[in-house]
Amino acid sequence: MNNYKLLPALVSILKTLNLTESAKQLNVTQSAMSKTLNQLREDFHDRIIVREANQFILTKKGEKLKAQLPALLQQLNNLYSPELMEPSLCNRKFTLASSDYVAQAILPSILSHIEKEAPNISIEYKQWHKDNLYNLAEQDVDLVATIADSVPDNLYGNLMAEDPLVVVFRNDHPHYNNNMTISNYINGRHILISGGGDKNSPIDQQLAIMNRKRHIFATVPFFQSAIELVLKTDTMLTMPLHIAADFSQRYDLKIKTLPIDIKPQQYYLLWHAKHHEDPEHKWFRELCLPLIKNHLERTIKYGMKLIHTHK
């Protein structure tokens, strides 16, 4: 490989599998992009992408390049970056992804610290879906705070905490004093949180194994809207303990143990290997980690007391 300047074009081609789209991204003609692909094929002694019906697919070599190139290019770019991060001089946009709850409960603290330490930095927050974890290299995301059962290859990160799912009612729910049995749980009216895709899915998967199904009264995308519905209806909401505990400090809510055996949810802060050596990224993740982790630990500890009190 003699022309390393072609590598950004290769990354684009591997991602889009579309020469027209890659040409638009790089602001070149489609003819120029075709010549670039032919040169890349010659350099790598492989076709890289091949046409199948009306689309392109990757060769085995193409798949290997797609997995490895983003991190390698980032390492090359880091050679030109300053060795030390000076927050007051940093002018960069970071992208953080997680649930709407993190945006509401923790993001303000993160931005407050950034405003004081690095006023030229900006933040873009994205709603996260845990299914994106296995293609994080292709996501325009610097950090993700997410539920995960395992950490895919090429990702770095920290396990911050874990907690169980619990059931939340308004304090004057007419059936609140009943024992929370599986039967009572299934026969109740449930609010389901759909946003992010990682809120309640383990519940319905386990119920399906038991050949049972709960009654979903309403489905909403966000935690705050779900809590508002619980406060005004005779419904129940299944959610992580730390979130239930946090909301219970502001609203008249009661928390009960979930009557189904579900393993605790584990919360990670993760980033792709392509960012790992970047000093600016390192500063950003080291700022975010304690703020998110401390919030989790504090609310989980408080939630454990509430479960005991509300039995």
mmCIF file of C-alpha atoms in Angstrom:
data_model
loop_
_atom_site.group_PDB
_atom_site.id
_atom_site.type_symbol
_atom_site.label_atom_id
_atom_site.label_comp_id
_atom_site.label_asym_id
_atom_site.label_seq_id
_atom_site.Cartn_x
_atom_site.Cartn_y
_atom_site.Cartn_z
ATOM 1 C CA MET A 1 0.000 0.000 0.000
ATOM 2 C CA ASN A 2 1.788 3.105 -1.237
ATOM 3 C CA ASN A 3 -0.863 5.796 -0.934
ATOM 4 C CA TYR A 4 -2.193 6.125 2.597
ATOM 5 C CA LYS A 5 -4.293 9.112 1.495
ATOM 6 C CA LEU A 6 -6.687 6.617 -0.091
ATOM 7 C CA LEU A 7 -7.572 5.042 3.252
ATOM 8 C CA PRO A 8 -10.330 7.549 4.218
ATOM 9 C CA ALA A 9 -11.985 6.781 0.875
ATOM 10 C CA LEU A 10 -11.714 3.079 1.630
ATOM 11 C CA VAL A 11 -13.345 3.559 5.034
ATOM 12 C CA SER A 12 -16.228 5.383 3.363
ATOM 13 C CA ILE A 13 -16.663 2.689 0.715
ATOM 14 C CA LEU A 14 -16.630 -0.065 3.337
ATOM 15 C CA LYS A 15 -19.274 1.756 5.336
ATOM 16 C CA THR A 16 -21.650 2.840 2.564
ATOM 17 C CA LEU A 17 -21.143 -0.012 0.056
ATOM 18 C CA ASN A 18 -22.200 2.643 -2.414
ATOM 19 C CA LEU A 19 -19.758 4.525 -4.660
ATOM 20 C CA THR A 20 -22.224 7.329 -5.345
ATOM 21 C CA GLU A 21 -22.802 7.933 -1.633
ATOM 22 C CA SER A 22 -19.065 7.767 -0.869
ATOM 23 C CA ALA A 23 -18.353 10.215 -3.678
ATOM 24 C CA LYS A 24 -20.846 12.650 -2.127
ATOM 25 C CA GLN A 25 -19.304 12.241 1.344
ATOM 26 C CA LEU A 26 -15.803 12.988 0.025
ATOM 27 C CA ASN A 27 -16.942 15.662 -2.429
ATOM 28 C CA VAL A 28 -15.468 13.955 -5.490
ATOM 29 C CA THR A 29 -16.968 12.645 -8.714
ATOM 30 C CA GLN A 30 -18.237 9.103 -9.010
ATOM 31 C CA SER A 31 -15.659 8.512 -11.730
ATOM 32 C CA ALA A 32 -12.878 9.547 -9.348
ATOM 33 C CA MET A 33 -14.276 7.235 -6.672
ATOM 34 C CA SER A 34 -14.338 4.330 -9.141
ATOM 35 C CA LYS A 35 -10.677 4.965 -9.987
ATOM 36 C CA THR A 36 -9.873 5.080 -6.256
ATOM 37 C CA LEU A 37 -11.590 1.729 -5.715
ATOM 38 C CA ASN A 38 -9.653 0.186 -8.596
ATOM 39 C CA GLN A 39 -6.401 1.481 -7.093
ATOM 40 C CA LEU A 40 -7.352 0.100 -3.667
ATOM 41 C CA ARG A 41 -8.163 -3.287 -5.179
ATOM 42 C CA GLU A 42 -4.736 -3.335 -6.827
ATOM 43 C CA ASP A 43 -2.965 -2.270 -3.623
ATOM 44 C CA PHE A 44 -4.728 -4.831 -1.416
ATOM 45 C CA HIS A 45 -4.756 -7.612 -4.031
ATOM 46 C CA ASP A 46 -8.458 -8.111 -3.355
ATOM 47 C CA ARG A 47 -11.736 -6.894 -4.850
ATOM 48 C CA ILE A 48 -12.825 -5.615 -1.372
ATOM 49 C CA ILE A 49 -16.475 -5.203 -2.457
ATOM 50 C CA VAL A 50 -18.272 -7.279 -5.083
ATOM 51 C CA ARG A 51 -21.626 -6.816 -6.748
ATOM 52 C CA GLU A 52 -24.406 -9.245 -5.887
ATOM 53 C CA ALA A 53 -27.747 -8.611 -7.618
ATOM 54 C CA ASN A 54 -28.462 -4.899 -7.091
ATOM 55 C CA GLN A 55 -26.045 -4.306 -4.236
ATOM 56 C CA PHE A 56 -22.428 -4.612 -3.163
ATOM 57 C CA ILE A 57 -21.229 -6.985 -0.448
ATOM 58 C CA LEU A 58 -17.856 -7.187 1.287
ATOM 59 C CA THR A 59 -15.258 -9.840 0.585
ATOM 60 C CA LYS A 60 -13.598 -11.499 3.566
ATOM 61 C CA LYS A 61 -10.730 -9.057 3.184
ATOM 62 C CA GLY A 62 -13.242 -6.196 3.039
ATOM 63 C CA GLU A 63 -14.843 -7.355 6.293
ATOM 64 C CA LYS A 64 -11.429 -7.494 7.969
ATOM 65 C CA LEU A 65 -10.554 -3.999 6.739
ATOM 66 C CA LYS A 66 -13.910 -2.637 7.920
ATOM 67 C CA ALA A 67 -13.258 -3.956 11.429
ATOM 68 C CA GLN A 68 -9.652 -2.762 11.693
ATOM 69 C CA LEU A 69 -9.277 0.430 9.672
ATOM 70 C CA PRO A 70 -11.207 2.951 11.835
ATOM 71 C CA ALA A 71 -9.000 2.280 14.862
ATOM 72 C CA LEU A 72 -5.815 2.299 12.788
ATOM 73 C CA LEU A 73 -6.716 5.601 11.139
ATOM 74 C CA GLN A 74 -7.494 7.141 14.500
ATOM 75 C CA GLN A 75 -4.066 6.067 15.762
ATOM 76 C CA LEU A 76 -2.464 7.730 12.734
ATOM 77 C CA ASN A 77 -4.461 10.904 13.320
ATOM 78 C CA ASN A 78 -3.414 10.877 16.971
ATOM 79 C CA LEU A 79 0.222 11.214 15.862
ATOM 80 C CA TYR A 80 -0.648 14.770 14.818
ATOM 81 C CA SER A 81 -2.615 15.510 17.976
ATOM 82 C CA PRO A 82 -1.084 17.183 21.032
ATOM 83 C CA GLU A 83 0.196 14.751 23.632
ATOM 84 C CA LEU A 84 -1.476 16.665 26.443
ATOM 85 C CA MET A 85 -5.072 17.777 26.654
ATOM 86 C CA GLU A 86 -5.546 21.415 27.598
ATOM 87 C CA PRO A 87 -9.294 21.699 28.366
ATOM 88 C CA SER A 88 -9.461 25.475 28.116
ATOM 89 C CA LEU A 89 -8.032 25.328 24.570
ATOM 90 C CA CYS A 90 -9.991 22.328 23.312
ATOM 91 C CA ASN A 91 -12.544 23.175 20.616
ATOM 92 C CA ARG A 92 -14.336 19.934 19.830
ATOM 93 C CA LYS A 93 -17.796 18.390 19.743
ATOM 94 C CA PHE A 94 -18.220 15.154 21.698
ATOM 95 C CA THR A 95 -21.165 12.829 21.187
ATOM 96 C CA LEU A 96 -22.626 11.006 24.184
ATOM 97 C CA ALA A 97 -25.357 8.398 23.827
ATOM 98 C CA SER A 98 -27.620 6.844 26.446
ATOM 99 C CA SER A 99 -31.234 6.755 27.633
ATOM 100 C CA ASP A 100 -33.508 9.741 28.081
ATOM 101 C CA TYR A 101 -33.109 9.247 31.839
ATOM 102 C CA VAL A 102 -29.357 9.914 31.683
ATOM 103 C CA ALA A 103 -30.075 13.009 29.586
ATOM 104 C CA GLN A 104 -32.459 14.250 32.265
ATOM 105 C CA ALA A 105 -30.672 13.189 35.460
ATOM 106 C CA ILE A 106 -26.923 13.224 34.720
ATOM 107 C CA LEU A 107 -26.221 15.218 31.552
ATOM 108 C CA PRO A 108 -26.775 18.592 33.309
ATOM 109 C CA SER A 109 -23.942 17.786 35.738
ATOM 110 C CA ILE A 110 -21.660 16.758 32.887
ATOM 111 C CA LEU A 111 -22.352 19.994 31.027
ATOM 112 C CA SER A 112 -21.856 22.042 34.175
ATOM 113 C CA HIS A 113 -18.363 20.616 34.606
ATOM 114 C CA ILE A 114 -17.535 21.081 30.930
ATOM 115 C CA GLU A 115 -18.744 24.686 30.991
ATOM 116 C CA LYS A 116 -16.310 25.450 33.806
ATOM 117 C CA GLU A 117 -13.325 23.444 32.594
ATOM 118 C CA ALA A 118 -13.599 23.513 28.794
ATOM 119 C CA PRO A 119 -15.998 26.236 27.631
ATOM 120 C CA ASN A 120 -15.217 25.733 23.923
ATOM 121 C CA ILE A 121 -16.337 22.101 23.916
ATOM 122 C CA SER A 122 -19.854 21.245 22.730
ATOM 123 C CA ILE A 123 -21.945 18.125 23.358
ATOM 124 C CA GLU A 124 -24.380 16.257 21.136
ATOM 125 C CA TYR A 125 -26.593 13.808 23.003
ATOM 126 C CA LYS A 126 -28.162 10.868 21.166
ATOM 127 C CA GLN A 127 -30.846 8.419 22.213
ATOM 128 C CA TRP A 128 -29.187 5.020 22.420
ATOM 129 C CA HIS A 129 -30.397 1.578 21.403
ATOM 130 C CA LYS A 130 -28.375 -1.283 22.865
ATOM 131 C CA ASP A 131 -28.523 -3.219 19.573
ATOM 132 C CA ASN A 132 -26.096 -0.641 18.142
ATOM 133 C CA LEU A 133 -23.347 -1.830 20.474
ATOM 134 C CA TYR A 134 -21.975 -4.346 17.988
ATOM 135 C CA ASN A 135 -21.467 -1.735 15.273
ATOM 136 C CA LEU A 136 -20.210 1.089 17.464
ATOM 137 C CA ALA A 137 -17.317 1.670 15.061
ATOM 138 C CA GLU A 138 -19.842 2.891 12.494
ATOM 139 C CA GLN A 139 -21.750 5.103 14.938
ATOM 140 C CA ASP A 140 -20.890 8.767 15.316
ATOM 141 C CA VAL A 141 -20.618 8.301 19.072
ATOM 142 C CA ASP A 142 -17.692 9.019 21.397
ATOM 143 C CA LEU A 143 -19.152 7.495 24.564
ATOM 144 C CA VAL A 144 -22.153 5.330 25.328
ATOM 145 C CA ALA A 145 -23.654 4.640 28.744
ATOM 146 C CA THR A 146 -25.649 1.455 28.261
ATOM 147 C CA ILE A 147 -26.984 -1.788 29.622
ATOM 148 C CA ALA A 148 -24.872 -4.682 28.318
ATOM 149 C CA ASP A 149 -24.601 -8.406 28.988
ATOM 150 C CA SER A 150 -21.105 -8.524 27.501
ATOM 151 C CA VAL A 151 -18.637 -6.128 25.888
ATOM 152 C CA PRO A 152 -17.923 -6.719 22.176
ATOM 153 C CA ASP A 153 -14.397 -6.877 20.786
ATOM 154 C CA ASN A 154 -12.691 -3.558 19.985
ATOM 155 C CA LEU A 155 -14.567 -1.788 22.775
ATOM 156 C CA TYR A 156 -13.071 -0.399 25.956
ATOM 157 C CA GLY A 157 -14.972 0.606 29.048
ATOM 158 C CA ASN A 158 -15.957 0.339 32.665
ATOM 159 C CA LEU A 159 -18.636 -1.604 34.483
ATOM 160 C CA MET A 160 -20.151 1.123 36.651
ATOM 161 C CA ALA A 161 -22.883 -0.637 38.646
ATOM 162 C CA GLU A 162 -25.738 -3.123 38.533
ATOM 163 C CA ASP A 163 -29.244 -3.200 39.964
ATOM 164 C CA PRO A 164 -32.503 -5.171 39.666
ATOM 165 C CA LEU A 165 -35.708 -4.256 37.883
ATOM 166 C CA VAL A 166 -38.518 -3.240 40.256
ATOM 167 C CA VAL A 167 -42.226 -2.392 40.078
ATOM 168 C CA VAL A 168 -43.399 1.173 40.696
ATOM 169 C CA PHE A 169 -46.918 2.347 41.696
ATOM 170 C CA ARG A 170 -48.419 5.625 42.766
ATOM 171 C CA ASN A 171 -48.791 5.720 46.535
ATOM 172 C CA ASP A 172 -52.611 5.544 46.560
ATOM 173 C CA HIS A 173 -52.949 2.794 43.967
ATOM 174 C CA PRO A 174 -56.012 0.757 45.118
ATOM 175 C CA HIS A 175 -54.132 -2.549 44.893
ATOM 176 C CA TYR A 176 -50.802 -1.359 46.209
ATOM 177 C CA ASN A 177 -51.154 -3.221 49.531
ATOM 178 C CA ASN A 178 -51.685 -6.561 47.775
ATOM 179 C CA ASN A 179 -48.774 -8.957 47.688
ATOM 180 C CA MET A 180 -46.826 -8.616 44.468
ATOM 181 C CA THR A 181 -47.297 -12.135 43.102
ATOM 182 C CA ILE A 182 -46.718 -13.170 39.502
ATOM 183 C CA SER A 183 -50.490 -13.407 39.079
ATOM 184 C CA ASN A 184 -51.026 -9.866 40.404
ATOM 185 C CA TYR A 185 -48.231 -8.627 38.210
ATOM 186 C CA ILE A 186 -49.601 -10.201 35.033
ATOM 187 C CA ASN A 187 -53.181 -9.138 35.730
ATOM 188 C CA GLY A 188 -52.195 -5.543 36.420
ATOM 189 C CA ARG A 189 -52.217 -2.731 33.883
ATOM 190 C CA HIS A 190 -48.715 -1.868 32.714
ATOM 191 C CA ILE A 191 -47.027 1.175 31.282
ATOM 192 C CA LEU A 192 -44.270 0.152 28.867
ATOM 193 C CA ILE A 193 -41.284 2.363 28.065
ATOM 194 C CA SER A 194 -40.287 1.788 24.462
ATOM 195 C CA GLY A 195 -37.527 4.341 23.847
ATOM 196 C CA GLY A 196 -34.022 2.920 23.553
ATOM 197 C CA GLY A 197 -35.127 -0.687 23.327
ATOM 198 C CA ASP A 198 -33.506 -1.780 26.584
ATOM 199 C CA LYS A 199 -36.104 -0.839 29.187
ATOM 200 C CA ASN A 200 -38.400 -3.844 29.711
ATOM 201 C CA SER A 201 -37.475 -6.466 27.128
ATOM 202 C CA PRO A 202 -36.118 -9.023 29.673
ATOM 203 C CA ILE A 203 -39.521 -9.061 31.381
ATOM 204 C CA ASP A 204 -41.528 -10.075 28.351
ATOM 205 C CA GLN A 205 -38.881 -12.566 27.263
ATOM 206 C CA GLN A 206 -39.092 -14.321 30.639
ATOM 207 C CA LEU A 207 -42.907 -14.224 30.668
ATOM 208 C CA ALA A 208 -42.953 -15.807 27.202
ATOM 209 C CA ILE A 209 -40.831 -18.674 28.522
ATOM 210 C CA MET A 210 -43.442 -19.088 31.281
ATOM 211 C CA ASN A 211 -46.168 -18.999 28.616
ATOM 212 C CA ARG A 212 -47.586 -15.837 30.157
ATOM 213 C CA LYS A 213 -48.186 -12.311 28.990
ATOM 214 C CA ARG A 214 -48.858 -9.043 30.794
ATOM 215 C CA HIS A 215 -51.441 -6.440 29.835
ATOM 216 C CA ILE A 216 -49.815 -3.346 28.340
ATOM 217 C CA PHE A 217 -52.157 -0.427 28.978
ATOM 218 C CA ALA A 218 -49.981 2.230 27.319
ATOM 219 C CA THR A 219 -46.606 2.471 25.613
ATOM 220 C CA VAL A 220 -44.545 5.674 25.748
ATOM 221 C CA PRO A 221 -40.984 6.473 24.688
ATOM 222 C CA PHE A 222 -39.601 8.188 27.800
ATOM 223 C CA PHE A 223 -39.216 7.590 31.538
ATOM 224 C CA GLN A 224 -40.693 10.945 32.524
ATOM 225 C CA SER A 225 -43.866 10.421 30.485
ATOM 226 C CA ALA A 226 -44.242 6.922 31.959
ATOM 227 C CA ILE A 227 -44.021 8.277 35.509
ATOM 228 C CA GLU A 228 -46.653 10.927 34.743
ATOM 229 C CA LEU A 229 -49.030 8.182 33.573
ATOM 230 C CA VAL A 230 -48.394 6.074 36.672
ATOM 231 C CA LEU A 231 -49.205 9.057 38.883
ATOM 232 C CA LYS A 232 -52.605 9.558 37.229
ATOM 233 C CA THR A 233 -53.772 5.976 36.561
ATOM 234 C CA ASP A 234 -54.111 2.643 38.359
ATOM 235 C CA THR A 235 -51.124 1.224 36.543
ATOM 236 C CA MET A 236 -47.677 -0.109 37.326
ATOM 237 C CA LEU A 237 -44.291 0.487 35.757
ATOM 238 C CA THR A 238 -41.290 -1.831 35.636
ATOM 239 C CA MET A 239 -37.966 -0.013 35.659
ATOM 240 C CA PRO A 240 -34.397 -0.182 37.031
ATOM 241 C CA LEU A 241 -34.131 0.338 40.785
ATOM 242 C CA HIS A 242 -31.879 3.395 40.585
ATOM 243 C CA ILE A 243 -34.297 5.240 38.304
ATOM 244 C CA ALA A 244 -37.292 4.319 40.457
ATOM 245 C CA ALA A 245 -35.435 5.539 43.542
ATOM 246 C CA ASP A 246 -34.530 8.833 41.879
ATOM 247 C CA PHE A 247 -38.114 9.524 40.791
ATOM 248 C CA SER A 248 -39.448 8.558 44.236
ATOM 249 C CA GLN A 249 -37.551 11.509 45.722
ATOM 250 C CA ARG A 250 -39.718 13.879 43.676
ATOM 251 C CA TYR A 251 -43.008 12.017 43.314
ATOM 252 C CA ASP A 252 -45.349 10.067 45.586
ATOM 253 C CA LEU A 253 -44.304 6.595 44.464
ATOM 254 C CA LYS A 254 -43.867 3.187 46.040
ATOM 255 C CA ILE A 255 -41.465 0.472 44.916
ATOM 256 C CA LYS A 256 -41.877 -3.301 45.147
ATOM 257 C CA THR A 257 -39.662 -6.214 44.254
ATOM 258 C CA LEU A 258 -40.321 -7.734 40.850
ATOM 259 C CA PRO A 259 -42.001 -11.172 41.314
ATOM 260 C CA ILE A 260 -40.033 -12.660 38.395
ATOM 261 C CA ASP A 261 -36.465 -13.913 38.551
ATOM 262 C CA ILE A 262 -34.568 -11.537 36.267
ATOM 263 C CA LYS A 263 -30.799 -11.105 36.534
ATOM 264 C CA PRO A 264 -29.615 -7.635 37.541
ATOM 265 C CA GLN A 265 -28.885 -5.163 34.767
ATOM 266 C CA GLN A 266 -25.266 -4.113 34.328
ATOM 267 C CA TYR A 267 -24.406 -0.545 33.329
ATOM 268 C CA TYR A 268 -21.287 0.204 31.293
ATOM 269 C CA LEU A 269 -19.554 3.278 29.970
ATOM 270 C CA LEU A 270 -18.023 2.183 26.652
ATOM 271 C CA TRP A 271 -16.030 3.584 23.735
ATOM 272 C CA HIS A 272 -14.506 2.167 20.584
ATOM 273 C CA ALA A 273 -10.819 1.265 20.370
ATOM 274 C CA LYS A 274 -10.287 3.966 17.742
ATOM 275 C CA HIS A 275 -10.733 6.594 20.489
ATOM 276 C CA HIS A 276 -8.739 4.906 23.225
ATOM 277 C CA GLU A 277 -5.401 6.685 22.752
ATOM 278 C CA ASP A 278 -6.887 10.108 21.980
ATOM 279 C CA PRO A 279 -5.926 12.476 24.869
ATOM 280 C CA GLU A 280 -8.987 14.681 24.343
ATOM 281 C CA HIS A 281 -11.288 11.684 24.387
ATOM 282 C CA LYS A 282 -9.531 10.357 27.468
ATOM 283 C CA TRP A 283 -10.210 13.656 29.242
ATOM 284 C CA PHE A 284 -13.890 13.531 28.233
ATOM 285 C CA ARG A 285 -14.509 9.969 29.395
ATOM 286 C CA GLU A 286 -12.646 10.536 32.652
ATOM 287 C CA LEU A 287 -14.905 13.522 33.293
ATOM 288 C CA CYS A 288 -18.107 11.581 32.520
ATOM 289 C CA LEU A 289 -17.294 8.311 34.296
ATOM 290 C CA PRO A 290 -17.347 9.454 37.952
ATOM 291 C CA LEU A 291 -20.433 11.620 37.418
ATOM 292 C CA ILE A 292 -22.454 8.727 35.967
ATOM 293 C CA LYS A 293 -20.997 6.091 38.285
ATOM 294 C CA ASN A 294 -21.566 8.141 41.453
ATOM 295 C CA HIS A 295 -25.163 8.844 40.452
ATOM 296 C CA LEU A 296 -25.787 5.138 39.908
ATOM 297 C CA GLU A 297 -24.207 4.098 43.200
ATOM 298 C CA ARG A 298 -26.038 6.768 45.205
ATOM 299 C CA THR A 299 -29.494 6.062 43.766
ATOM 300 C CA ILE A 300 -29.059 2.273 43.971
ATOM 301 C CA LYS A 301 -28.123 2.542 47.646
ATOM 302 C CA TYR A 302 -31.175 4.703 48.310
ATOM 303 C CA GLY A 303 -33.381 2.352 46.295
ATOM 304 C CA MET A 304 -32.343 -0.673 48.340
ATOM 305 C CA LYS A 305 -33.623 1.115 51.448
ATOM 306 C CA LEU A 306 -36.939 1.854 49.732
ATOM 307 C CA ILE A 307 -37.477 -1.773 48.728
ATOM 308 C CA HIS A 308 -37.002 -2.802 52.334
ATOM 309 C CA THR A 309 -39.353 -0.069 53.570
ATOM 310 C CA HIS A 310 -42.108 -0.796 51.078
ATOM 311 C CA LYS A 311 -42.343 -4.561 51.631
#
